[in-house]
Coordinates of C-alpha atoms in Angstrom, one line a residue:
M905 CA 127.8 41.7 124.6
S906 CA 127.1 44.5 122.3
Q907 CA 129.5 45.0 119.4
F908 CA 130.3 48.6 120.2
Q909 CA 128.3 51.5 121.4
S910 CA 128.8 54.1 118.7
F911 CA 131.0 55.3 115.9
D912 CA 131.8 58.6 114.2
L913 CA 133.0 58.7 110.6
N914 CA 134.4 62.2 111.1
C915 CA 132.9 63.4 107.8
P916 CA 133.2 67.2 108.3
S917 CA 136.9 67.1 109.2
N918 CA 137.8 64.5 106.5
C919 CA 135.9 66.4 103.8
Q920 CA 137.6 69.6 104.7
I921 CA 141.1 68.0 104.6
H922 CA 140.4 66.3 101.3
N923 CA 138.9 69.4 99.6
T924 CA 135.5 67.6 99.2
H925 CA 133.4 69.6 101.6
F926 CA 131.8 71.3 98.5
F927 CA 129.8 68.1 98.1
G928 CA 128.5 68.5 101.7
T929 CA 129.7 67.1 104.9
D930 CA 127.0 64.5 105.4
R931 CA 128.9 61.9 103.4
Q932 CA 132.4 60.5 103.5
I933 CA 134.0 61.6 100.3
I934 CA 137.8 61.4 100.2
R935 CA 140.7 61.5 97.7
R936 CA 143.1 58.8 97.1
G937 CA 146.7 59.1 98.3
Q938 CA 145.6 60.9 101.5
A939 CA 144.6 59.3 104.8
F940 CA 141.2 59.8 106.5
S941 CA 140.2 58.8 110.0
F942 CA 137.1 57.9 112.0
Y943 CA 136.3 57.0 115.7
A944 CA 134.6 54.0 117.2
L945 CA 133.6 53.3 120.9
I946 CA 134.1 49.6 121.4
P947 CA 134.2 47.2 124.4
E948 CA 137.5 46.7 126.3
H949 CA 139.9 43.9 125.3
S950 CA 138.7 44.0 121.7
V951 CA 140.7 43.6 118.5
V952 CA 139.5 45.7 115.5
F953 CA 139.8 44.7 111.9
P954 CA 138.5 47.3 109.4
S955 CA 137.3 45.4 106.4
L956 CA 138.5 47.3 103.4
L957 CA 140.0 46.8 99.9
L958 CA 142.6 49.3 100.9
V959 CA 146.0 49.0 102.6
N960 CA 148.0 50.8 105.3
N961 CA 145.2 50.9 107.9
S962 CA 146.1 51.7 111.5
S963 CA 144.3 52.3 114.8
H964 CA 145.3 53.5 118.2
I965 CA 143.6 54.4 121.5
H966 CA 142.0 57.9 121.4
Q967 CA 140.1 57.7 124.7
P968 CA 139.2 54.9 127.1
K969 CA 137.3 52.4 125.0
C970 CA 137.4 54.9 122.0
I971 CA 139.8 54.2 119.2
S972 CA 140.8 56.4 116.2
I973 CA 141.2 54.4 113.0
S974 CA 143.2 55.9 110.1
V975 CA 142.8 54.6 106.6
F976 CA 145.2 55.4 103.8
P977 CA 143.9 54.7 100.3
P978 CA 146.9 54.3 97.9
S979 CA 147.4 56.8 95.1
N980 CA 146.6 54.1 92.6
V981 CA 143.4 52.7 94.1
C982 CA 140.3 52.6 91.9
I983 CA 137.9 55.5 92.3
G984 CA 134.3 54.8 93.1
R985 CA 132.0 53.9 96.0
Y986 CA 133.2 51.6 98.8
I987 CA 131.5 50.0 101.8
L988 CA 133.2 50.2 105.1
N989 CA 132.8 47.1 107.4
M990 CA 134.3 46.7 110.9
Q991 CA 135.0 43.3 112.4
I992 CA 135.5 43.2 116.2
T993 CA 136.8 40.2 118.2
S994 CA 136.1 40.4 121.9
C995 CA 136.2 37.6 124.5
G996 CA 136.4 34.9 121.9
H997 CA 133.4 36.3 120.0
T998 CA 133.6 38.0 116.6
Y999 CA 131.2 40.8 115.5
Q1000 CA 130.9 42.5 112.2
R1001 CA 129.1 45.7 111.5
C1002 CA 128.7 47.9 108.4
L1003 CA 129.7 51.5 109.2
G1004 CA 128.4 52.9 105.9
D1005 CA 129.8 53.8 102.5
F1006 CA 132.4 56.3 101.3
Y1007 CA 133.6 57.6 98.0
V1008 CA 137.2 57.7 96.7
L1009 CA 138.1 60.3 94.0
F1010 CA 141.3 61.3 92.1
N1011 CA 143.5 63.6 94.0
P1012 CA 145.2 66.5 92.1
W1013 CA 146.7 67.6 95.5
C1014 CA 148.7 64.3 95.7
A1015 CA 152.1 64.3 94.0
D1016 CA 151.9 60.5 93.4
D1017 CA 148.5 60.7 91.6
P1018 CA 148.8 61.0 87.8
V1019 CA 146.3 63.9 87.9
Y1020 CA 148.6 66.0 90.2
L1021 CA 148.5 69.7 89.5
D1022 CA 151.1 71.7 91.4
N1023 CA 149.5 75.1 91.1
Q1024 CA 146.8 75.9 93.7
A1025 CA 145.2 78.6 91.6
H1026 CA 144.9 76.1 88.7
R1027 CA 143.4 73.5 91.0
E1028 CA 140.8 76.0 92.2
E1029 CA 139.9 76.9 88.6
Y1030 CA 140.0 73.5 87.0
V1031 CA 138.7 71.3 89.8
L1032 CA 136.8 73.4 92.3
N1033 CA 135.2 76.1 90.2
E1034 CA 131.6 75.4 89.4
H1035 CA 131.1 78.4 87.1
G1036 CA 132.6 78.7 83.6
I1037 CA 132.2 80.6 80.3
L1038 CA 131.6 79.2 76.9
Y1039 CA 133.0 81.1 73.9
E1040 CA 131.1 81.2 70.6
G1041 CA 130.7 83.4 67.6
V1042 CA 133.4 83.8 64.9
H1043 CA 137.1 84.4 65.3
K1044 CA 136.8 88.1 64.6
H1045 CA 133.9 88.6 66.9
I1046 CA 133.9 86.3 69.9
T1047 CA 130.8 86.1 72.1
S1048 CA 130.5 84.5 75.5
R1049 CA 127.9 83.1 77.8
P1050 CA 128.0 81.7 81.3
W1051 CA 127.8 78.0 82.1
H1052 CA 127.2 76.3 85.4
F1053 CA 129.2 73.1 85.7
G1054 CA 127.7 72.2 89.1
Q1055 CA 130.0 69.3 89.8
F1056 CA 129.2 69.6 93.6
E1057 CA 125.4 69.7 93.3
D1058 CA 123.4 67.0 95.1
G1059 CA 123.3 63.7 93.2
I1060 CA 125.8 64.6 90.6
L1061 CA 128.6 62.4 92.0
D1062 CA 126.2 59.4 91.9
I1063 CA 125.3 60.2 88.3
C1064 CA 129.0 60.4 87.4
L1065 CA 129.6 57.0 88.9
K1066 CA 126.6 55.7 87.0
I1067 CA 128.2 56.9 83.8
L1068 CA 131.3 54.8 84.7
D1069 CA 129.1 51.8 85.5
M1070 CA 127.4 51.9 82.2
G1071 CA 130.7 52.6 80.4
A1072 CA 132.2 49.4 81.8
S1073 CA 131.0 47.7 78.6
Y1074 CA 133.5 50.0 76.7
H1075 CA 136.2 47.6 78.0
H1076 CA 134.3 44.5 76.9
G1077 CA 136.5 41.4 76.6
S1078 CA 138.9 42.8 79.2
D1079 CA 140.0 40.7 82.2
R1080 CA 140.6 43.8 84.2
D1081 CA 137.0 44.1 85.3
H1082 CA 136.8 47.4 87.1
C1083 CA 140.5 47.8 87.6
W1084 CA 140.6 50.4 84.8
R1085 CA 139.1 52.9 87.2
N1086 CA 142.5 53.5 88.8
D1087 CA 143.8 54.9 85.5
P1088 CA 142.7 58.5 84.5
V1089 CA 143.5 57.7 80.9
H1090 CA 141.0 54.8 80.7
V1091 CA 138.5 56.7 82.9
S1092 CA 138.6 59.7 80.5
M1093 CA 138.1 57.4 77.5
V1094 CA 135.0 55.9 79.1
V1095 CA 133.6 59.3 80.0
N1096 CA 134.4 60.6 76.6
H1097 CA 132.5 57.7 75.1
M1098 CA 129.6 57.8 77.5
V1099 CA 129.0 61.6 77.5
R1100 CA 128.1 61.3 73.9
S1101 CA 125.1 59.1 75.0
T1102 CA 123.9 61.7 77.5
Q1103 CA 122.7 64.0 74.7
S1104 CA 121.6 63.7 71.1
A1105 CA 124.3 65.9 69.5
V1106 CA 122.2 67.0 66.6
C1107 CA 121.9 70.6 65.3
N1108 CA 118.9 70.5 63.1
E1109 CA 119.4 72.3 59.8
N1110 CA 115.7 73.2 59.9
N1111 CA 116.0 74.6 63.4
D1112 CA 113.2 72.3 64.5
Y1113 CA 113.5 71.0 68.0
L1114 CA 109.8 70.2 68.9
K1115 CA 110.7 66.8 70.3
G1116 CA 113.2 68.2 72.8
T1117 CA 115.0 71.3 74.2
K1118 CA 116.8 73.7 71.9
P1119 CA 120.6 72.9 72.2
F1120 CA 121.4 76.6 72.8
S1121 CA 118.9 77.0 75.6
W1122 CA 121.0 75.0 78.1
N1123 CA 123.0 77.0 80.6
G1124 CA 124.3 74.3 82.9
S1125 CA 125.3 70.6 83.1
V1126 CA 123.2 69.7 86.1
P1127 CA 119.7 69.7 84.3
I1128 CA 121.2 67.6 81.5
L1129 CA 122.7 65.0 83.8
Q1130 CA 119.6 64.9 85.9
Q1131 CA 117.3 64.4 82.9
W1132 CA 119.6 61.7 81.6
Y1133 CA 119.6 59.9 84.9
S1134 CA 115.8 60.2 85.6
G1135 CA 115.0 59.2 82.0
R1136 CA 116.6 55.8 82.4
C1137 CA 119.8 56.9 80.8
R1138 CA 118.3 57.8 77.5
P1139 CA 119.9 60.6 75.5
V1140 CA 118.7 64.1 76.2
R1141 CA 117.4 66.0 73.2
Y1142 CA 119.1 68.2 72.1
G1143 CA 122.7 69.1 72.5
Y1144 CA 125.7 70.6 70.6
C1145 CA 129.4 70.6 71.0
G1146 CA 129.4 73.2 73.7
S1147 CA 127.0 71.4 76.0
L1148 CA 128.7 68.0 75.4
A1149 CA 132.2 69.4 76.2
S1150 CA 130.7 71.2 79.3
V1151 CA 129.0 68.1 80.6
M1152 CA 132.2 66.1 80.2
C1153 CA 134.1 68.9 82.0
T1154 CA 131.5 68.5 84.9
V1155 CA 132.0 64.8 85.1
M1156 CA 135.8 65.0 85.0
R1157 CA 136.0 67.7 87.7
C1158 CA 133.5 65.8 89.8
L1159 CA 135.8 62.7 89.7
G1160 CA 138.8 64.9 90.6
I1161 CA 140.5 65.3 87.2
P1162 CA 141.4 68.9 86.3
S1163 CA 139.5 69.9 83.1
R1164 CA 138.5 72.9 81.0
V1165 CA 136.5 73.7 77.9
V1166 CA 138.4 74.8 74.8
T1167 CA 136.9 76.6 71.8
S1168 CA 138.4 76.5 68.3
F1169 CA 137.3 78.9 65.6
C1170 CA 137.0 77.8 62.0
F1171 CA 136.9 74.1 62.6
P1172 CA 136.9 72.0 59.4
C1173 CA 134.9 68.7 59.0
S1174 CA 136.1 67.0 55.8
I1175 CA 135.5 63.3 55.1
E1176 CA 137.6 62.9 52.0
N1177 CA 140.6 65.2 52.4
P1178 CA 142.0 65.5 55.9
L1179 CA 144.0 68.6 55.1
G1180 CA 141.5 70.4 52.9
I1181 CA 138.1 71.9 53.4
N1182 CA 136.1 72.9 50.3
E1183 CA 133.3 75.4 50.1
I1184 CA 131.3 75.8 46.9
F1185 CA 129.5 79.0 45.8
D1186 CA 127.4 79.7 42.8
S1187 CA 127.6 82.8 40.5
T1188 CA 125.4 84.8 42.8
G1189 CA 127.6 84.1 45.9
K1190 CA 125.3 81.7 47.5
N1191 CA 127.0 79.1 49.6
L1192 CA 126.0 75.6 48.4
C1193 CA 125.6 72.6 50.6
G1194 CA 128.5 70.2 50.0
K1195 CA 130.1 67.3 51.8
D1196 CA 132.6 69.5 53.7
K1197 CA 131.6 71.8 56.5
L1198 CA 133.5 74.6 58.0
W1199 CA 132.2 75.0 61.6
R1200 CA 132.4 78.5 62.8
Y1201 CA 133.5 77.2 66.2
H1202 CA 133.8 73.9 67.9
C1203 CA 134.2 73.1 71.6
W1204 CA 136.0 70.2 73.2
N1205 CA 137.5 69.3 76.6
E1206 CA 141.0 69.3 77.9
S1207 CA 142.0 67.2 81.0
W1208 CA 145.2 67.3 83.0
M1209 CA 147.0 64.0 83.6
A1210 CA 150.3 62.2 83.3
R1211 CA 150.1 59.6 80.5
R1212 CA 151.9 56.4 81.7
D1213 CA 151.0 54.7 78.4
I1214 CA 153.2 57.1 76.5
N1215 CA 155.8 57.4 79.3
Q1216 CA 155.0 60.8 80.6
C1217 CA 156.7 61.5 83.9
C1218 CA 154.5 64.6 84.7
G1219 CA 151.1 65.9 83.9
D1220 CA 150.1 67.8 80.8
W1221 CA 146.9 68.7 78.9
Q1222 CA 145.1 66.0 77.0
C1223 CA 142.5 66.7 74.3
L1224 CA 139.2 64.9 74.6
D1225 CA 136.4 65.6 72.1
P1226 CA 133.0 63.9 73.0
T1227 CA 131.2 65.3 70.0
P1228 CA 130.8 62.6 67.3
L1229 CA 132.4 63.9 64.1
E1230 CA 132.2 62.4 60.7
T1231 CA 135.3 60.6 59.5
G1232 CA 136.0 58.3 56.6
R1233 CA 135.0 55.4 58.8
G1234 CA 131.9 56.9 60.3
S1235 CA 131.3 59.1 63.3
A1236 CA 133.6 58.8 66.3
C1237 CA 134.8 60.6 69.4
S1238 CA 138.5 61.3 69.8
G1239 CA 141.0 61.3 72.6
P1240 CA 142.7 61.4 74.9
T1241 CA 145.3 63.1 72.7
W1242 CA 148.4 64.8 74.1
V1243 CA 148.1 68.4 73.0
R1244 CA 151.9 68.7 72.5
S1245 CA 151.8 65.8 70.1
I1246 CA 149.3 67.7 68.0
R1247 CA 151.7 70.6 67.7
E1248 CA 154.7 68.5 67.0
G1249 CA 153.0 66.2 64.5
E1250 CA 153.7 63.0 66.5
L1251 CA 150.5 61.4 65.3
D1252 CA 151.5 57.8 65.8
L1253 CA 151.9 58.4 69.5
D1254 CA 148.4 58.9 70.5
Y1255 CA 144.7 58.1 70.2
D1256 CA 143.1 59.8 67.1
G1257 CA 145.9 62.4 67.0
H1258 CA 145.7 62.6 63.2
H1259 CA 142.0 63.8 63.4
M1260 CA 142.8 66.7 65.7
F1261 CA 146.0 67.6 63.8
S1262 CA 144.3 67.9 60.5
R1263 CA 141.5 70.0 61.9
V1264 CA 143.8 72.7 63.2
N1265 CA 146.0 72.7 60.1
S1266 CA 143.7 72.3 57.1
N1267 CA 143.6 74.5 54.0
Y1268 CA 140.4 76.4 53.2
V1269 CA 139.6 76.3 49.5
G1270 CA 136.7 78.2 47.8
W1271 CA 135.2 77.1 44.5
L1272 CA 132.9 78.8 42.1
S1273 CA 130.4 76.5 40.5
Q1274 CA 129.2 77.5 37.0
N1275 CA 126.1 75.8 35.6
N1276 CA 126.7 72.9 37.9
A1277 CA 129.4 71.6 35.6
K1278 CA 132.6 73.7 35.7
R1279 CA 134.2 74.6 39.0
T1280 CA 136.9 77.3 39.4
K1281 CA 139.1 77.7 42.4
V1282 CA 138.8 81.3 43.6
F1283 CA 141.0 81.2 46.7
C1284 CA 143.0 78.9 48.9
D1285 CA 143.9 80.0 52.4
T1286 CA 146.1 78.0 54.8
W1287 CA 145.4 80.2 57.9
P1288 CA 141.7 80.1 58.9
C1289 CA 141.4 76.6 60.2
G1290 CA 142.3 76.5 63.9
Q1291 CA 143.6 80.0 63.8
R1292 CA 142.4 80.8 67.3
L1293 CA 141.9 78.5 70.2
I1294 CA 140.8 80.0 73.6
T1295 CA 139.7 79.0 77.0
K1296 CA 138.7 80.7 80.2
S1297 CA 141.6 82.3 82.1
V1298 CA 142.4 81.2 85.6
G1299 CA 140.6 83.3 88.1
S1300 CA 139.3 85.7 85.5
E1301 CA 136.3 86.0 83.1
Q1302 CA 138.6 86.9 80.3
F1303 CA 139.7 84.3 77.8
E1304 CA 143.2 82.9 77.3
D1305 CA 144.6 82.3 73.9
I1306 CA 146.2 78.8 73.7
T1307 CA 146.7 78.6 70.0
G1308 CA 150.4 78.2 70.4
A1309 CA 149.9 75.0 72.3
Y1310 CA 148.3 73.3 69.3
K1311 CA 150.2 74.7 66.3
Y1312 CA 153.1 76.8 65.3
E1313 CA 152.8 80.3 64.0
L1314 CA 152.0 80.8 60.3
G1315 CA 155.0 80.9 58.0
L1316 CA 157.4 78.9 60.2
T1317 CA 159.3 76.3 58.1
I1318 CA 159.1 73.9 61.0
K1319 CA 155.3 73.8 60.7
K1320 CA 155.5 72.7 57.0
I1321 CA 158.0 70.1 57.9
F1322 CA 155.6 68.6 60.5
L1323 CA 152.8 68.8 58.0
M1324 CA 154.7 66.8 55.5
S1325 CA 156.2 64.3 57.8
S1326 CA 153.0 63.7 59.7
L1327 CA 150.7 63.0 56.8
K1328 CA 153.5 61.6 54.4
L1329 CA 152.5 64.1 51.7
P1330 CA 154.9 65.5 49.1
W1331 CA 155.9 69.2 49.2
H1332 CA 154.0 70.1 46.1
S1333 CA 150.7 69.1 47.7
F1334 CA 150.7 72.1 49.8
E1335 CA 149.3 75.4 48.5
P1336 CA 151.5 78.5 48.7
L1337 CA 150.9 80.9 51.6
P1338 CA 148.6 83.8 50.7
C1339 CA 150.2 87.3 50.3
F1340 CA 149.3 89.9 52.8
L1341 CA 149.5 93.6 52.6
S1342 CA 150.5 95.5 55.7
L1343 CA 149.0 98.8 56.7
D1344 CA 152.5 100.3 56.8
T1345 CA 152.7 100.3 53.0
R1346 CA 149.4 102.2 52.6
K1347 CA 148.2 105.7 53.2
K1348 CA 146.2 106.6 56.3
S1349 CA 143.3 104.2 56.7
S1350 CA 141.1 103.0 59.4
V1351 CA 140.6 99.5 58.0
P1352 CA 142.0 96.7 60.2
P1353 CA 145.1 94.9 58.8
F1354 CA 143.3 91.5 58.6
L1355 CA 140.9 93.0 56.1
L1356 CA 143.6 93.9 53.6
F1357 CA 144.9 91.2 51.3
L1358 CA 146.2 90.6 47.9
P1359 CA 144.9 87.8 45.6
R1360 CA 147.0 84.8 44.9
K1361 CA 147.8 85.9 41.4
L1362 CA 149.5 89.3 41.3
G1363 CA 148.2 89.9 37.8
R1364 CA 144.7 90.3 39.1
T1365 CA 143.3 93.8 38.6
V1366 CA 140.9 94.6 41.4
R1367 CA 141.2 93.9 45.1
S1368 CA 137.8 93.8 46.8
L1369 CA 137.3 94.3 50.5
L1370 CA 134.3 93.8 52.7
S1371 CA 134.5 95.1 56.2
L1372 CA 132.0 95.2 59.0
L1373 CA 131.4 98.5 60.7
F1374 CA 128.9 96.9 63.0
S1375 CA 131.3 96.8 66.0
K1376 CA 131.2 97.6 69.6
L1377 CA 128.9 100.4 70.5
D1378 CA 128.8 102.3 73.7
K1379 CA 126.3 101.3 76.3
A1380 CA 123.9 104.2 75.7
K1381 CA 123.5 103.5 72.0
I1382 CA 122.9 99.8 72.6
L1383 CA 120.3 100.5 75.2
S1384 CA 118.6 103.1 73.3
C1385 CA 118.4 101.0 70.1
S1386 CA 115.7 98.4 69.8
P1387 CA 116.9 95.0 68.5
Q1388 CA 114.2 95.3 65.8
D1389 CA 115.9 98.4 64.5
M1390 CA 119.5 97.2 64.1
D1391 CA 120.7 97.6 60.5
V1392 CA 124.0 96.1 59.4
Q1393 CA 126.2 98.7 57.9
L1394 CA 129.1 97.5 55.7
N1395 CA 131.7 99.2 53.6
W1396 CA 132.8 97.5 50.4
L1397 CA 136.3 98.7 49.3
L1398 CA 137.5 98.4 45.7
E1399 CA 140.9 99.3 44.3
N1400 CA 142.1 99.2 40.7
L1401 CA 145.8 98.1 40.6
R1402 CA 146.3 99.0 37.0
N1403 CA 146.9 102.3 35.1
E1404 CA 143.7 101.9 33.0
N1405 CA 140.0 102.0 33.5
K1406 CA 138.3 98.8 34.6
T1407 CA 134.5 97.9 34.7
L1408 CA 133.3 94.9 36.5
K1409 CA 130.0 93.5 37.6
F1410 CA 129.7 92.1 41.1
N1411 CA 127.0 89.9 42.7
L1412 CA 126.3 90.4 46.4
C1413 CA 124.3 88.1 48.6
A1414 CA 123.7 87.3 52.3
Q1415 CA 122.4 84.1 53.9
I1416 CA 122.1 82.6 57.3
I1417 CA 124.8 80.1 58.4
T1418 CA 124.6 77.7 61.3
Y1419 CA 127.5 77.4 63.7
S1420 CA 128.2 74.0 62.1
G1421 CA 128.6 75.5 58.6
F1422 CA 125.3 74.5 57.2
P1423 CA 124.0 77.2 54.7
M1424 CA 120.4 78.2 55.2
D1425 CA 118.1 80.7 53.6
Q1426 CA 119.5 83.3 51.2
F1427 CA 117.5 86.4 52.3
W1428 CA 119.3 89.2 50.3
K1429 CA 121.0 89.5 47.0
D1430 CA 122.0 92.4 44.7
S1431 CA 124.2 93.2 41.8
V1432 CA 126.2 96.3 40.9
N1433 CA 128.3 97.5 38.0
V1434 CA 131.5 99.3 39.1
T1435 CA 133.8 101.4 37.0
L1436 CA 137.2 102.3 38.4
G1437 CA 139.7 104.7 37.0
P1438 CA 143.5 104.1 37.0
R1439 CA 144.6 103.3 40.6
E1440 CA 141.3 104.5 41.9
V1441 CA 140.0 103.4 45.3
K1442 CA 136.2 103.4 45.8
K1443 CA 134.3 102.7 48.9
I1444 CA 130.7 101.5 48.4
P1445 CA 128.4 101.5 51.4
V1446 CA 126.1 98.5 51.8
C1447 CA 123.1 98.4 54.2
I1448 CA 121.1 95.3 55.2
S1449 CA 118.1 96.3 57.2
Y1450 CA 116.7 94.4 60.1
N1451 CA 113.5 93.9 58.1
Q1452 CA 115.5 91.9 55.5
Y1453 CA 117.3 89.6 57.9
G1454 CA 115.4 89.6 61.2
S1455 CA 112.9 86.9 60.4
Y1456 CA 115.6 84.6 59.2
L1457 CA 117.8 84.6 62.3
C1458 CA 118.0 81.5 64.4
D1459 CA 119.9 80.4 67.5
H1460 CA 123.2 81.0 65.8
N1461 CA 122.7 84.6 64.7
I1462 CA 125.4 84.2 62.1
M1463 CA 125.1 85.5 58.5
K1464 CA 127.5 85.2 55.7
V1465 CA 127.9 88.1 53.2
V1466 CA 129.6 87.3 49.9
V1467 CA 130.7 89.5 47.0
V1468 CA 131.8 87.7 43.8
S1469 CA 132.6 89.1 40.4
D1470 CA 130.6 87.9 37.4
P1471 CA 132.5 85.1 35.7
E1472 CA 131.7 86.5 32.3
C1473 CA 134.1 89.4 33.0
G1474 CA 137.0 87.0 32.8
E1475 CA 138.5 87.4 36.2
V1476 CA 136.8 85.8 39.2
L1477 CA 137.2 87.7 42.4
M1478 CA 135.5 86.8 45.7
V1479 CA 135.5 88.0 49.2
S1480 CA 133.3 86.9 52.1
R1481 CA 132.7 87.9 55.7
D1482 CA 130.9 86.2 58.6
I1483 CA 128.8 88.6 60.7
V1484 CA 127.5 87.9 64.2
V1485 CA 124.4 89.8 65.2
N1486 CA 124.6 90.6 68.9
R1487 CA 121.7 90.5 71.2
P1488 CA 121.5 93.8 73.2
P1489 CA 122.4 93.2 76.9
V1490 CA 119.9 93.6 79.7
I1491 CA 121.1 95.7 82.7
V1492 CA 119.2 95.7 85.9
K1493 CA 120.0 98.3 88.6
V1494 CA 118.5 98.8 92.0
R1495 CA 118.0 102.3 93.4
N1496 CA 119.1 103.6 96.8
F1497 CA 117.2 102.4 99.8
S1498 CA 117.3 101.8 103.5
Y1499 CA 116.3 98.7 105.5
G1500 CA 115.7 98.0 109.2
I1501 CA 117.5 99.9 111.9
W1502 CA 120.6 100.5 109.8
D1503 CA 120.8 103.4 107.4
L1504 CA 121.8 102.0 104.0
R1505 CA 121.2 105.2 101.9
N1506 CA 124.9 105.4 101.0
I1507 CA 124.8 102.0 99.1
P1508 CA 125.7 102.6 95.4
G1509 CA 122.8 102.5 93.0
D1510 CA 124.1 99.5 91.1
S1511 CA 124.2 97.3 94.2
Y1512 CA 122.1 94.2 94.1
W1513 CA 120.1 94.0 97.3
P1514 CA 116.9 92.0 97.3
L1515 CA 115.3 93.8 100.3
P1516 CA 112.4 96.3 100.5
K1517 CA 112.8 99.9 101.4
Y1518 CA 112.3 100.7 105.1
N1519 CA 113.4 103.6 107.4
A1520 CA 113.5 103.3 111.2
N1521 CA 113.3 106.2 113.6
K1522 CA 114.7 106.4 117.1
L1523 CA 111.3 105.5 118.8
E1524 CA 111.1 102.3 116.7
I1525 CA 114.7 101.4 117.7
L1526 CA 113.9 101.8 121.4
Y1527 CA 110.7 99.8 121.0
I1528 CA 112.5 97.0 119.3
F1529 CA 115.2 97.0 122.1
I1530 CA 112.5 96.8 124.9
L1531 CA 110.7 93.9 123.2
S1532 CA 114.0 92.0 122.7
Y1533 CA 114.9 92.5 126.4
C1534 CA 111.5 91.3 127.6
F1535 CA 111.8 88.2 125.4
F1536 CA 115.2 87.5 126.7
L1537 CA 113.9 87.7 130.3
F1538 CA 111.1 85.4 129.4
L1539 CA 113.5 82.7 128.1
I1540 CA 115.5 82.9 131.3

């Protein structure tokens, strides 16, 4: 007797119900905590036993000799690939047959799953959306570029499960075997650890990537994962924090965990002092390479889950950083860290919380090195580090500012209390907050308020200001201007705060800075003597031509302009500004056209229609109709 005549796994219907049809409907991909069903045509008087590692299975008669079997994977079952076997007992004989395999993923639509997200718009954005935006640049000039996550592309699910298989050694010495796959916390830790191995996260200071792909040339996660998988799981050269965070976001979304990429501007990397980043300049204003680095931006991943290990009853965002960062104990990845614990300073509650806390609350200190022996502190600012954290908005291409989720506003007493209690530092270890001057106290001026500031000591004589006038231009000017002819125009504003004349000598310089804070070539420098009368304000224009900086630009397109007073004048004044040189956009428009027998001449000129121009007259329409009718009669 044959075992049974046929079976139907009902993949299209199950995938649609489980929101996995984006993977395709040729495979059974379901989410835990939600039932799926399939049909089997079996002999009469048979007893069916679906052989699964799942519970709550049921079957009932669908048609004569056809049964519908419903399988309910619990909300705490391990994710991964399963094999479905069916055992049939008929007339004293037992038969067993493999019906195929199926995949079980996390379910953010199930209230009993720790990754449950109760907002449908958020689920569509953080689980189902394959297209994202990475934000770069500096905090005063944010740039963006698209990124294709591609979590539903062919083969990506198998690659993600391969990452989990190789990450099983991360739990070495554990008796749990693969049972950790039911917990999104442990899965995120393994993915965070393994994504680091998918790419060589190295940003060459020499901008030399001959042995691999430039890290900023990637525009999607799929080629990176495919190259890693086809290359026998060897790291892909090269990557950076943005590509690492995006690849991790792809893996997490593919497995069913809501995730997003976050960008933080002015991200400090200090090995010695967790709450202080030091940058050293020489007397010409050149940024010297020290141990500390102030990254212009840094990207990491946030994932949504309820943390049972810290007694969370509902889901919240958890910070996961797959980029290996230098610490006092070597390089390491961090997370998962509850975002709220970072803001509240509860650093003993979570994994690596102190690292993330210090990197969004560090002081920024500038030092002037004189003859490589004496160093003078020229400024100390408590605001720059972690001053702006953004991510893509839900259902929009605009960014959402989430800085308030990581830190309190500047000046709040509660912030200083958390700083002191979290790192067990005395009050006097904190630098006083800088003094700011509001535009309301000044005469009419077009200078933005963030460019006006007072020095730390009120007895200082001159306030120097460097502002960038290279801002947003209208479309016509950008298109009409060649990128080889874009000069950087700056205004340098000086003001004498005393009732007497003052003469000072200033050194100006500009050099290329990588996004990771590594100073490169100094391509321009100058010096100027300035004499100011009592209470005089003087604006000095500065121009850096493209011929001076164009050949030095690299993938980062960031230059740092510094103005520092000569130390021999007695008072040391310094001001700096990071400048991002934009690439001009390329706009492609298609002119009006018509195609086929429909007149499309009214289509707007900026419509994208990849079809040739063609106009059809009435005779051609009649001719096409007669041919179609004849062909129809021939088929009948």
